[in-house]
Amino acid sequence: MNPYLQNLQTYPFEKLKRLIAQPYAGSLQHVSLAVGEPRHATPEKILEAYAENLDHLDRYPTTRGTQALREACSNWLTARFELPGHVIHENDNVLPVNGTREALFACAHCIIDPAQDPVVLIPNPFYQIYEGAALLAGAQPLYYNSEVVDGDIPALWELEADVWKRCQLVYICTPGNPTGQIVPGTTLKKLIELSKQYNFVIASDECYSEISPPASRPPMGLLHGCYRSGDEALQNCLAFYSLSKRSNVPGMRSGFVAGSTQLIKQFLQYRTYHGCTMSLPVQAASIAAWSDENHVAHNRDLYQEKFEEVLKVLEDTLSCERPDAGFYLWPKLPMDDQEFARLLFMKKNVLTLPGSYLARTAGGVNPGRQRVRLALVATKQECLHAAARIRDFLQEAGS
């Protein structure tokens, strides 16, 4: 067996299962805010495109995907991040993938040379796939506090030169899971410059980039940061995009990776052997999704309504703010986060995810401690029911 398997930590949802092993015994209807699985309706045009192409299941798809899909991804990326048309080419800079989760994991195995005592930098708190990818690739994960302070992420620049010399891969998540914070342009610029100095790859997880307040400017991303810094070759940069949150199709497992020609070429070679290909009906449905922005705007409106109304319910009992983007609340709790999640489930039948499960203790501090992740993915009515129960639970606990 792979000896690195023993280094993997228990996945957050496995921990949660153990935490709530004692079942709820009351009569309240169950509401889950624990899993970031979009529950809004899938747009009809996506379903229609999928159904119209079911007869293509008799063909093997290629690893590169169809020309039409790569063009749709390239066109969306160019328009979304206001890039000149020559920066992103569908044949050189784009690679369709079966959702960003598997691609974020697989890229580490393509990039990391385990013989060089490698380090992978991981934002803290973080999406657990980054850590597992680093460990199974034979690298040492190091965690940096991803909190944005005065328009920057200062924890990155506190790292010693020896760390950067060993660094082969840096994960960033913008907007962040679970914080919803956007990595500032200042941080991106400095990180891009540093990647050229020390020759590491930046992997930017941007799967929440399209869930932002309707009135705000959409979050910038890594490739836009490259262009603004004068690097049209996108050197050392890979950005990951997904339809799961943007288009409410988490079960379709569809996304793409974009970045430098060299990195995409190497990742394509790796994935050719890895055997991950997207079925032709899913590719057709993905083209329909990437080619339409109306359903995305509607999706933003639905989340906006939920944030506004849920925050009104919670404002007097729980310290939380509307995130920059994404669909999570990340409030500070007046009690231990695991105890909060356990008791809230037992007494109110609302499932949440303890913040400490999404972070590691680094420098003596776990940034998820006394926090909880609340995913506002259920219907508005269910989210409001959950918020009212959270309010009542905290009021009862404090009385």
mmCIF file of C-alpha atoms in Angstrom:
data_model
loop_
_atom_site.group_PDB
_atom_site.id
_atom_site.type_symbol
_atom_site.label_atom_id
_atom_site.label_comp_id
_atom_site.label_asym_id
_atom_site.label_seq_id
_atom_site.Cartn_x
_atom_site.Cartn_y
_atom_site.Cartn_z
ATOM 1 C CA MET A 1 0.000 0.000 0.000
ATOM 2 C CA ASN A 2 1.026 3.595 -0.536
ATOM 3 C CA PRO A 3 2.726 4.573 2.744
ATOM 4 C CA TYR A 4 1.473 8.151 2.390
ATOM 5 C CA LEU A 5 -2.116 6.963 2.952
ATOM 6 C CA GLN A 6 -1.444 6.744 6.683
ATOM 7 C CA ASN A 7 -0.789 10.500 6.748
ATOM 8 C CA LEU A 8 -4.328 11.398 5.660
ATOM 9 C CA GLN A 9 -6.555 12.905 8.318
ATOM 10 C CA THR A 10 -10.203 11.990 8.797
ATOM 11 C CA TYR A 11 -12.374 13.870 6.315
ATOM 12 C CA PRO A 12 -14.570 16.589 7.903
ATOM 13 C CA PHE A 13 -17.864 14.876 7.133
ATOM 14 C CA GLU A 14 -16.647 11.625 8.658
ATOM 15 C CA LYS A 15 -15.823 13.580 11.811
ATOM 16 C CA LEU A 16 -19.283 15.121 11.683
ATOM 17 C CA LYS A 17 -20.940 11.698 11.462
ATOM 18 C CA ARG A 18 -19.145 10.639 14.629
ATOM 19 C CA LEU A 19 -20.025 13.893 16.372
ATOM 20 C CA ILE A 20 -23.765 13.447 15.793
ATOM 21 C CA ALA A 21 -23.862 9.697 16.342
ATOM 22 C CA GLN A 22 -26.680 10.211 18.843
ATOM 23 C CA PRO A 23 -29.817 10.735 16.689
ATOM 24 C CA TYR A 24 -32.214 13.637 16.996
ATOM 25 C CA ALA A 25 -35.293 12.549 18.936
ATOM 26 C CA GLY A 26 -37.654 15.484 18.459
ATOM 27 C CA SER A 27 -40.302 16.412 15.880
ATOM 28 C CA LEU A 28 -38.630 19.306 14.026
ATOM 29 C CA GLN A 29 -37.990 18.789 10.326
ATOM 30 C CA HIS A 30 -34.304 18.262 9.517
ATOM 31 C CA VAL A 31 -32.390 21.115 7.856
ATOM 32 C CA SER A 32 -28.775 20.723 6.754
ATOM 33 C CA LEU A 33 -26.444 23.700 6.398
ATOM 34 C CA ALA A 34 -23.381 21.445 6.559
ATOM 35 C CA VAL A 35 -22.669 20.506 2.937
ATOM 36 C CA GLY A 36 -21.933 23.040 0.198
ATOM 37 C CA GLU A 37 -24.175 21.298 -2.329
ATOM 38 C CA PRO A 38 -26.235 23.784 -4.370
ATOM 39 C CA ARG A 39 -29.951 23.017 -4.212
ATOM 40 C CA HIS A 40 -31.312 25.606 -6.651
ATOM 41 C CA ALA A 41 -32.951 24.222 -9.782
ATOM 42 C CA THR A 42 -30.726 23.254 -12.703
ATOM 43 C CA PRO A 43 -31.472 25.547 -15.690
ATOM 44 C CA GLU A 44 -33.693 23.941 -18.311
ATOM 45 C CA LYS A 45 -31.366 24.682 -21.213
ATOM 46 C CA ILE A 46 -28.624 22.636 -19.528
ATOM 47 C CA LEU A 47 -30.969 19.688 -19.002
ATOM 48 C CA GLU A 48 -32.182 19.951 -22.599
ATOM 49 C CA ALA A 49 -28.649 19.958 -24.017
ATOM 50 C CA TYR A 50 -27.802 16.903 -21.946
ATOM 51 C CA ALA A 51 -30.921 14.992 -23.033
ATOM 52 C CA GLU A 52 -30.467 15.893 -26.707
ATOM 53 C CA ASN A 53 -26.987 14.326 -26.712
ATOM 54 C CA LEU A 54 -27.632 11.042 -24.931
ATOM 55 C CA ASP A 55 -27.173 9.183 -28.210
ATOM 56 C CA HIS A 56 -23.483 10.135 -28.021
ATOM 57 C CA LEU A 57 -22.882 7.752 -25.143
ATOM 58 C CA ASP A 58 -21.745 5.207 -27.725
ATOM 59 C CA ARG A 59 -18.451 7.089 -28.227
ATOM 60 C CA TYR A 60 -15.284 7.408 -26.187
ATOM 61 C CA PRO A 61 -14.662 11.060 -25.235
ATOM 62 C CA THR A 62 -11.141 12.443 -25.516
ATOM 63 C CA THR A 63 -9.160 13.791 -22.583
ATOM 64 C CA ARG A 64 -8.918 17.242 -24.223
ATOM 65 C CA GLY A 65 -12.675 17.475 -24.708
ATOM 66 C CA THR A 66 -14.365 18.722 -27.855
ATOM 67 C CA GLN A 67 -13.212 21.813 -29.683
ATOM 68 C CA ALA A 68 -16.648 23.341 -29.051
ATOM 69 C CA LEU A 69 -16.351 22.888 -25.280
ATOM 70 C CA ARG A 70 -12.851 24.344 -25.137
ATOM 71 C CA GLU A 71 -14.048 27.313 -27.189
ATOM 72 C CA ALA A 72 -16.981 27.866 -24.829
ATOM 73 C CA CYS A 73 -14.658 27.778 -21.817
ATOM 74 C CA SER A 74 -12.143 30.077 -23.509
ATOM 75 C CA ASN A 75 -14.823 32.562 -24.566
ATOM 76 C CA TRP A 76 -16.340 32.652 -21.086
ATOM 77 C CA LEU A 77 -12.970 33.122 -19.403
ATOM 78 C CA THR A 78 -11.932 35.908 -21.782
ATOM 79 C CA ALA A 79 -15.203 37.808 -21.313
ATOM 80 C CA ARG A 80 -15.521 37.206 -17.574
ATOM 81 C CA PHE A 81 -12.040 38.467 -16.689
ATOM 82 C CA GLU A 82 -11.826 41.112 -19.421
ATOM 83 C CA LEU A 83 -8.784 39.574 -21.108
ATOM 84 C CA PRO A 84 -7.580 40.368 -24.628
ATOM 85 C CA GLY A 85 -8.619 37.698 -27.105
ATOM 86 C CA HIS A 86 -5.067 36.477 -27.717
ATOM 87 C CA VAL A 87 -4.290 35.614 -24.065
ATOM 88 C CA ILE A 88 -6.471 32.497 -23.806
ATOM 89 C CA HIS A 89 -6.428 30.018 -26.683
ATOM 90 C CA GLU A 90 -8.741 27.028 -26.531
ATOM 91 C CA ASN A 91 -6.075 24.636 -27.813
ATOM 92 C CA ASP A 92 -3.240 25.783 -25.568
ATOM 93 C CA ASN A 93 -4.585 27.259 -22.340
ATOM 94 C CA VAL A 94 -7.767 25.343 -21.489
ATOM 95 C CA LEU A 95 -8.428 21.768 -20.352
ATOM 96 C CA PRO A 96 -11.905 20.450 -19.396
ATOM 97 C CA VAL A 97 -12.020 18.384 -16.185
ATOM 98 C CA ASN A 98 -14.551 16.317 -14.270
ATOM 99 C CA GLY A 99 -15.168 18.982 -11.649
ATOM 100 C CA THR A 100 -12.529 21.024 -9.877
ATOM 101 C CA ARG A 101 -12.214 18.620 -6.950
ATOM 102 C CA GLU A 102 -10.466 15.880 -8.899
ATOM 103 C CA ALA A 103 -8.397 18.372 -10.881
ATOM 104 C CA LEU A 104 -7.185 20.231 -7.772
ATOM 105 C CA PHE A 105 -6.145 16.874 -6.367
ATOM 106 C CA ALA A 106 -4.559 15.527 -9.558
ATOM 107 C CA CYS A 107 -2.523 18.629 -10.373
ATOM 108 C CA ALA A 108 -0.307 18.079 -7.314
ATOM 109 C CA HIS A 109 0.710 14.667 -8.615
ATOM 110 C CA CYS A 110 1.613 16.201 -11.954
ATOM 111 C CA ILE A 111 3.585 19.103 -10.454
ATOM 112 C CA ILE A 112 5.374 17.793 -7.366
ATOM 113 C CA ASP A 113 8.793 16.138 -7.425
ATOM 114 C CA PRO A 114 8.881 14.148 -4.148
ATOM 115 C CA ALA A 115 12.653 13.684 -4.376
ATOM 116 C CA GLN A 116 13.255 17.400 -3.732
ATOM 117 C CA ASP A 117 11.872 17.624 -0.158
ATOM 118 C CA PRO A 118 8.902 19.630 -1.445
ATOM 119 C CA VAL A 119 6.588 21.976 0.422
ATOM 120 C CA VAL A 120 2.985 22.759 -0.559
ATOM 121 C CA LEU A 121 1.472 25.918 0.916
ATOM 122 C CA ILE A 122 -2.183 25.656 1.901
ATOM 123 C CA PRO A 123 -4.548 28.430 3.051
ATOM 124 C CA ASN A 124 -5.870 27.979 6.577
ATOM 125 C CA PRO A 125 -8.845 27.324 6.843
ATOM 126 C CA PHE A 126 -9.059 25.298 3.653
ATOM 127 C CA TYR A 127 -10.744 22.766 1.377
ATOM 128 C CA GLN A 128 -9.412 19.408 2.532
ATOM 129 C CA ILE A 129 -8.545 18.188 -0.972
ATOM 130 C CA TYR A 130 -5.463 20.448 -0.994
ATOM 131 C CA GLU A 131 -3.989 18.704 2.031
ATOM 132 C CA GLY A 132 -4.721 15.202 0.769
ATOM 133 C CA ALA A 133 -3.195 16.027 -2.611
ATOM 134 C CA ALA A 134 -0.003 17.312 -1.005
ATOM 135 C CA LEU A 135 0.378 14.356 1.340
ATOM 136 C CA LEU A 136 -0.234 11.676 -1.296
ATOM 137 C CA ALA A 137 2.176 13.415 -3.673
ATOM 138 C CA GLY A 138 4.932 13.073 -1.057
ATOM 139 C CA ALA A 139 5.080 16.747 -0.077
ATOM 140 C CA GLN A 140 4.978 18.499 3.280
ATOM 141 C CA PRO A 141 1.868 20.662 3.668
ATOM 142 C CA LEU A 142 2.451 23.998 5.395
ATOM 143 C CA TYR A 143 -0.508 26.163 6.367
ATOM 144 C CA TYR A 144 -0.714 29.941 6.108
ATOM 145 C CA ASN A 145 -3.443 32.041 7.728
ATOM 146 C CA SER A 146 -5.541 33.201 4.764
ATOM 147 C CA GLU A 147 -7.130 36.138 6.604
ATOM 148 C CA VAL A 148 -7.149 39.345 4.562
ATOM 149 C CA VAL A 149 -5.786 42.298 6.541
ATOM 150 C CA ASP A 150 -5.581 45.809 5.064
ATOM 151 C CA GLY A 151 -5.890 44.544 1.500
ATOM 152 C CA ASP A 152 -3.307 41.769 1.720
ATOM 153 C CA ILE A 153 -2.639 38.331 3.222
ATOM 154 C CA PRO A 154 0.301 39.142 5.532
ATOM 155 C CA ALA A 155 0.863 35.551 6.681
ATOM 156 C CA LEU A 156 2.329 34.696 3.276
ATOM 157 C CA TRP A 157 5.114 37.239 3.584
ATOM 158 C CA GLU A 158 6.068 36.038 7.059
ATOM 159 C CA LEU A 159 7.382 32.754 5.609
ATOM 160 C CA GLU A 160 11.140 32.216 5.597
ATOM 161 C CA ALA A 161 13.182 32.095 2.378
ATOM 162 C CA ASP A 162 13.979 28.411 3.035
ATOM 163 C CA VAL A 163 10.260 27.614 2.791
ATOM 164 C CA TRP A 164 9.959 29.369 -0.566
ATOM 165 C CA LYS A 165 13.051 27.537 -1.861
ATOM 166 C CA ARG A 166 11.378 24.189 -1.107
ATOM 167 C CA CYS A 167 7.945 25.309 -2.257
ATOM 168 C CA GLN A 168 6.673 23.633 -5.422
ATOM 169 C CA LEU A 169 2.970 24.440 -5.212
ATOM 170 C CA VAL A 170 0.818 27.121 -3.559
ATOM 171 C CA TYR A 171 -2.918 26.656 -3.280
ATOM 172 C CA ILE A 172 -5.106 29.725 -3.040
ATOM 173 C CA CYS A 173 -8.899 29.797 -2.907
ATOM 174 C CA THR A 174 -10.658 32.922 -4.079
ATOM 175 C CA PRO A 175 -13.380 33.445 -3.001
ATOM 176 C CA GLY A 176 -12.391 31.377 -0.010
ATOM 177 C CA ASN A 177 -14.038 28.260 1.330
ATOM 178 C CA PRO A 178 -15.259 28.734 4.049
ATOM 179 C CA THR A 179 -14.456 32.418 4.647
ATOM 180 C CA GLY A 180 -15.806 33.928 1.423
ATOM 181 C CA GLN A 181 -12.861 36.349 1.333
ATOM 182 C CA ILE A 182 -11.419 37.374 -2.029
ATOM 183 C CA VAL A 183 -7.642 37.222 -2.447
ATOM 184 C CA PRO A 184 -6.648 40.882 -3.069
ATOM 185 C CA GLY A 185 -4.956 42.010 -6.268
ATOM 186 C CA THR A 186 -1.946 43.131 -4.219
ATOM 187 C CA THR A 187 -1.488 39.608 -2.905
ATOM 188 C CA LEU A 188 -1.866 38.051 -6.344
ATOM 189 C CA LYS A 189 0.719 40.400 -7.834
ATOM 190 C CA LYS A 190 3.314 39.665 -5.151
ATOM 191 C CA LEU A 191 2.664 35.936 -5.289
ATOM 192 C CA ILE A 192 3.007 35.853 -9.085
ATOM 193 C CA GLU A 193 6.342 37.679 -8.847
ATOM 194 C CA LEU A 194 7.541 35.318 -6.128
ATOM 195 C CA SER A 195 6.564 32.260 -8.194
ATOM 196 C CA LYS A 196 8.968 33.380 -10.906
ATOM 197 C CA GLN A 197 11.746 33.947 -8.394
ATOM 198 C CA TYR A 198 11.393 30.519 -6.775
ATOM 199 C CA ASN A 199 9.733 28.597 -9.646
ATOM 200 C CA PHE A 200 6.640 27.237 -7.915
ATOM 201 C CA VAL A 201 3.146 26.775 -9.366
ATOM 202 C CA ILE A 202 0.098 28.694 -8.127
ATOM 203 C CA ALA A 203 -3.151 26.701 -8.194
ATOM 204 C CA SER A 204 -6.116 29.023 -7.769
ATOM 205 C CA ASP A 205 -9.424 27.412 -6.806
ATOM 206 C CA GLU A 206 -12.076 29.816 -8.126
ATOM 207 C CA CYS A 207 -15.154 27.594 -8.068
ATOM 208 C CA TYR A 208 -17.137 30.196 -6.043
ATOM 209 C CA SER A 209 -16.162 33.112 -8.295
ATOM 210 C CA GLU A 210 -19.666 33.500 -9.752
ATOM 211 C CA ILE A 211 -21.552 33.605 -6.432
ATOM 212 C CA SER A 212 -21.203 37.264 -5.468
ATOM 213 C CA PRO A 213 -23.577 40.086 -4.463
ATOM 214 C CA PRO A 214 -25.472 41.201 -7.589
ATOM 215 C CA ALA A 215 -24.554 44.862 -7.152
ATOM 216 C CA SER A 216 -20.824 44.242 -6.644
ATOM 217 C CA ARG A 217 -18.066 43.891 -9.200
ATOM 218 C CA PRO A 218 -17.374 40.164 -9.767
ATOM 219 C CA PRO A 219 -14.234 38.913 -7.984
ATOM 220 C CA MET A 220 -10.978 39.080 -9.909
ATOM 221 C CA GLY A 221 -8.982 35.902 -10.397
ATOM 222 C CA LEU A 222 -5.421 34.669 -10.798
ATOM 223 C CA LEU A 223 -5.276 34.881 -14.592
ATOM 224 C CA HIS A 224 -6.651 38.420 -14.547
ATOM 225 C CA GLY A 225 -3.947 39.179 -11.974
ATOM 226 C CA CYS A 226 -1.324 37.770 -14.358
ATOM 227 C CA TYR A 227 -2.525 39.939 -17.205
ATOM 228 C CA ARG A 228 -2.626 43.053 -15.025
ATOM 229 C CA SER A 229 0.939 42.389 -13.904
ATOM 230 C CA GLY A 230 2.107 42.218 -17.523
ATOM 231 C CA ASP A 231 2.416 38.420 -17.824
ATOM 232 C CA GLU A 232 0.316 37.338 -20.797
ATOM 233 C CA ALA A 233 2.018 33.913 -20.807
ATOM 234 C CA LEU A 234 0.374 33.110 -17.428
ATOM 235 C CA GLN A 235 3.667 31.625 -16.247
ATOM 236 C CA ASN A 236 3.430 29.165 -13.324
ATOM 237 C CA CYS A 237 -0.334 29.745 -13.020
ATOM 238 C CA LEU A 238 -3.325 27.411 -13.101
ATOM 239 C CA ALA A 239 -6.891 28.501 -12.343
ATOM 240 C CA PHE A 240 -9.777 26.093 -11.722
ATOM 241 C CA TYR A 241 -13.424 26.805 -12.600
ATOM 242 C CA SER A 242 -16.549 24.762 -11.960
ATOM 243 C CA LEU A 243 -20.176 24.631 -13.065
ATOM 244 C CA SER A 244 -21.349 23.024 -9.801
ATOM 245 C CA LYS A 245 -21.992 26.266 -7.912
ATOM 246 C CA ARG A 246 -22.319 28.615 -10.881
ATOM 247 C CA SER A 247 -24.987 26.601 -12.672
ATOM 248 C CA ASN A 248 -26.403 24.315 -9.939
ATOM 249 C CA VAL A 249 -25.145 21.070 -11.476
ATOM 250 C CA PRO A 250 -22.949 19.485 -8.757
ATOM 251 C CA GLY A 251 -23.852 16.003 -9.996
ATOM 252 C CA MET A 252 -22.656 16.735 -13.524
ATOM 253 C CA ARG A 253 -19.005 17.001 -12.401
ATOM 254 C CA SER A 254 -17.914 19.562 -14.952
ATOM 255 C CA GLY A 255 -15.290 22.291 -14.896
ATOM 256 C CA PHE A 256 -12.064 23.328 -16.557
ATOM 257 C CA VAL A 257 -8.499 24.346 -15.813
ATOM 258 C CA ALA A 258 -6.817 27.297 -17.520
ATOM 259 C CA GLY A 259 -3.254 28.544 -17.373
ATOM 260 C CA SER A 260 0.135 28.594 -19.029
ATOM 261 C CA THR A 261 0.620 26.603 -22.218
ATOM 262 C CA GLN A 262 3.409 24.565 -20.657
ATOM 263 C CA LEU A 263 1.452 23.583 -17.552
ATOM 264 C CA ILE A 264 -1.708 22.717 -19.506
ATOM 265 C CA LYS A 265 0.347 20.571 -21.885
ATOM 266 C CA GLN A 266 1.923 18.661 -19.001
ATOM 267 C CA PHE A 267 -1.378 18.295 -17.172
ATOM 268 C CA LEU A 268 -3.010 16.976 -20.347
ATOM 269 C CA GLN A 269 -0.296 14.335 -20.673
ATOM 270 C CA TYR A 270 -0.801 13.317 -17.038
ATOM 271 C CA ARG A 271 -4.576 13.126 -17.419
ATOM 272 C CA THR A 272 -4.309 11.071 -20.625
ATOM 273 C CA TYR A 273 -2.841 8.296 -18.481
ATOM 274 C CA HIS A 274 -5.036 9.135 -15.502
ATOM 275 C CA GLY A 275 -8.087 8.229 -17.576
ATOM 276 C CA CYS A 276 -10.391 11.110 -16.621
ATOM 277 C CA THR A 277 -12.622 12.069 -19.532
ATOM 278 C CA MET A 278 -15.952 13.896 -19.665
ATOM 279 C CA SER A 279 -18.844 12.158 -21.419
ATOM 280 C CA LEU A 280 -20.138 13.833 -24.584
ATOM 281 C CA PRO A 281 -23.635 14.562 -23.162
ATOM 282 C CA VAL A 282 -22.002 16.320 -20.194
ATOM 283 C CA GLN A 283 -19.778 18.268 -22.579
ATOM 284 C CA ALA A 284 -22.826 19.413 -24.557
ATOM 285 C CA ALA A 285 -24.606 20.457 -21.364
ATOM 286 C CA SER A 286 -21.453 22.271 -20.230
ATOM 287 C CA ILE A 287 -21.331 24.270 -23.457
ATOM 288 C CA ALA A 288 -24.900 25.409 -22.812
ATOM 289 C CA ALA A 289 -23.969 26.402 -19.241
ATOM 290 C CA TRP A 290 -20.807 28.347 -20.073
ATOM 291 C CA SER A 291 -22.588 30.141 -22.916
ATOM 292 C CA ASP A 292 -25.359 31.664 -20.790
ATOM 293 C CA GLU A 293 -25.157 34.313 -18.050
ATOM 294 C CA ASN A 294 -28.855 34.878 -17.376
ATOM 295 C CA HIS A 295 -29.198 31.858 -15.097
ATOM 296 C CA VAL A 296 -26.062 32.928 -13.226
ATOM 297 C CA ALA A 297 -27.532 36.361 -12.509
ATOM 298 C CA HIS A 298 -30.746 34.733 -11.303
ATOM 299 C CA ASN A 299 -28.707 32.459 -9.047
ATOM 300 C CA ARG A 300 -26.969 35.473 -7.486
ATOM 301 C CA ASP A 301 -30.338 37.066 -6.766
ATOM 302 C CA LEU A 302 -31.553 33.946 -4.960
ATOM 303 C CA TYR A 303 -28.488 33.863 -2.713
ATOM 304 C CA GLN A 304 -28.748 37.597 -2.081
ATOM 305 C CA GLU A 305 -32.306 37.182 -0.788
ATOM 306 C CA LYS A 306 -31.244 34.387 1.538
ATOM 307 C CA PHE A 307 -28.274 36.291 2.930
ATOM 308 C CA GLU A 308 -30.334 39.405 3.604
ATOM 309 C CA GLU A 309 -33.142 37.587 5.405
ATOM 310 C CA VAL A 310 -31.017 35.072 7.306
ATOM 311 C CA LEU A 311 -28.688 37.796 8.601
ATOM 312 C CA LYS A 312 -31.707 39.753 9.888
ATOM 313 C CA VAL A 313 -32.803 36.720 11.907
ATOM 314 C CA LEU A 314 -29.326 36.173 13.351
ATOM 315 C CA GLU A 315 -28.200 39.770 13.875
ATOM 316 C CA ASP A 316 -28.946 39.989 17.604
ATOM 317 C CA THR A 317 -27.571 36.575 18.597
ATOM 318 C CA LEU A 318 -24.679 35.641 16.312
ATOM 319 C CA SER A 319 -21.732 37.679 15.093
ATOM 320 C CA CYS A 320 -21.594 37.162 11.325
ATOM 321 C CA GLU A 321 -21.258 39.262 8.192
ATOM 322 C CA ARG A 322 -22.159 38.861 4.525
ATOM 323 C CA PRO A 323 -19.045 37.368 2.858
ATOM 324 C CA ASP A 324 -17.345 38.966 -0.133
ATOM 325 C CA ALA A 325 -18.613 36.059 -2.248
ATOM 326 C CA GLY A 326 -19.661 32.421 -2.034
ATOM 327 C CA PHE A 327 -22.668 31.012 -0.199
ATOM 328 C CA TYR A 328 -21.253 30.387 3.281
ATOM 329 C CA LEU A 329 -21.563 32.231 6.549
ATOM 330 C CA TRP A 330 -18.509 31.875 8.811
ATOM 331 C CA PRO A 331 -19.644 33.276 12.181
ATOM 332 C CA LYS A 332 -17.746 33.489 15.440
ATOM 333 C CA LEU A 333 -19.440 31.452 18.175
ATOM 334 C CA PRO A 334 -19.787 32.117 21.909
ATOM 335 C CA MET A 335 -18.904 28.459 22.591
ATOM 336 C CA ASP A 336 -16.840 25.517 21.334
ATOM 337 C CA ASP A 337 -17.650 24.822 17.687
ATOM 338 C CA GLN A 338 -17.969 21.050 18.031
ATOM 339 C CA GLU A 339 -20.233 21.391 21.050
ATOM 340 C CA PHE A 340 -22.327 23.959 19.183
ATOM 341 C CA ALA A 341 -22.789 21.647 16.189
ATOM 342 C CA ARG A 342 -23.587 18.628 18.370
ATOM 343 C CA LEU A 343 -26.103 20.365 20.619
ATOM 344 C CA LEU A 344 -27.766 22.282 17.785
ATOM 345 C CA PHE A 345 -28.390 19.003 15.993
ATOM 346 C CA MET A 346 -29.621 17.209 19.112
ATOM 347 C CA LYS A 347 -31.975 20.005 20.182
ATOM 348 C CA LYS A 348 -33.010 21.723 16.941
ATOM 349 C CA ASN A 349 -32.282 19.167 14.174
ATOM 350 C CA VAL A 350 -30.077 21.607 12.250
ATOM 351 C CA LEU A 351 -26.818 20.246 10.885
ATOM 352 C CA THR A 352 -23.769 22.521 10.630
ATOM 353 C CA LEU A 353 -20.037 21.954 10.174
ATOM 354 C CA PRO A 354 -17.597 22.840 12.987
ATOM 355 C CA GLY A 355 -15.012 25.335 11.807
ATOM 356 C CA SER A 356 -12.123 23.498 13.433
ATOM 357 C CA TYR A 357 -12.772 20.578 11.038
ATOM 358 C CA LEU A 358 -11.832 22.869 8.133
ATOM 359 C CA ALA A 359 -8.530 24.108 9.541
ATOM 360 C CA ARG A 360 -5.318 22.955 11.186
ATOM 361 C CA THR A 361 -3.499 24.276 14.211
ATOM 362 C CA ALA A 362 -0.550 26.296 12.901
ATOM 363 C CA GLY A 363 1.539 28.638 15.018
ATOM 364 C CA GLY A 364 -0.486 27.503 18.023
ATOM 365 C CA VAL A 365 -3.785 28.687 16.527
ATOM 366 C CA ASN A 366 -6.626 26.933 14.716
ATOM 367 C CA PRO A 367 -8.457 29.695 12.762
ATOM 368 C CA GLY A 368 -11.607 27.583 12.624
ATOM 369 C CA ARG A 369 -11.897 27.246 16.383
ATOM 370 C CA GLN A 370 -15.163 28.679 17.751
ATOM 371 C CA ARG A 371 -16.459 29.154 14.217
ATOM 372 C CA VAL A 372 -19.014 27.242 12.195
ATOM 373 C CA ARG A 373 -19.675 26.972 8.468
ATOM 374 C CA LEU A 374 -23.282 27.597 7.463
ATOM 375 C CA ALA A 375 -24.020 26.752 3.817
ATOM 376 C CA LEU A 376 -27.069 28.688 2.609
ATOM 377 C CA VAL A 377 -27.830 26.184 -0.119
ATOM 378 C CA ALA A 378 -31.264 24.933 0.960
ATOM 379 C CA THR A 379 -34.470 26.754 0.034
ATOM 380 C CA LYS A 380 -34.947 30.225 1.478
ATOM 381 C CA GLN A 381 -37.686 28.931 3.773
ATOM 382 C CA GLU A 382 -35.469 26.117 5.082
ATOM 383 C CA CYS A 383 -32.582 28.535 5.655
ATOM 384 C CA LEU A 384 -34.887 30.868 7.580
ATOM 385 C CA HIS A 385 -36.202 27.975 9.691
ATOM 386 C CA ALA A 386 -32.604 26.968 10.459
ATOM 387 C CA ALA A 387 -31.611 30.544 11.314
ATOM 388 C CA ALA A 388 -34.546 30.903 13.712
ATOM 389 C CA ARG A 389 -33.608 27.657 15.435
ATOM 390 C CA ILE A 390 -29.980 28.764 15.742
ATOM 391 C CA ARG A 391 -31.164 32.048 17.271
ATOM 392 C CA ASP A 392 -33.448 30.222 19.707
ATOM 393 C CA PHE A 393 -30.722 27.723 20.620
ATOM 394 C CA LEU A 394 -28.199 30.465 21.422
ATOM 395 C CA GLN A 395 -30.750 32.429 23.417
ATOM 396 C CA GLU A 396 -31.664 29.325 25.414
ATOM 397 C CA ALA A 397 -27.983 28.463 25.951
ATOM 398 C CA GLY A 398 -27.301 31.969 27.265
ATOM 399 C CA SER A 399 -30.310 32.126 29.586
#
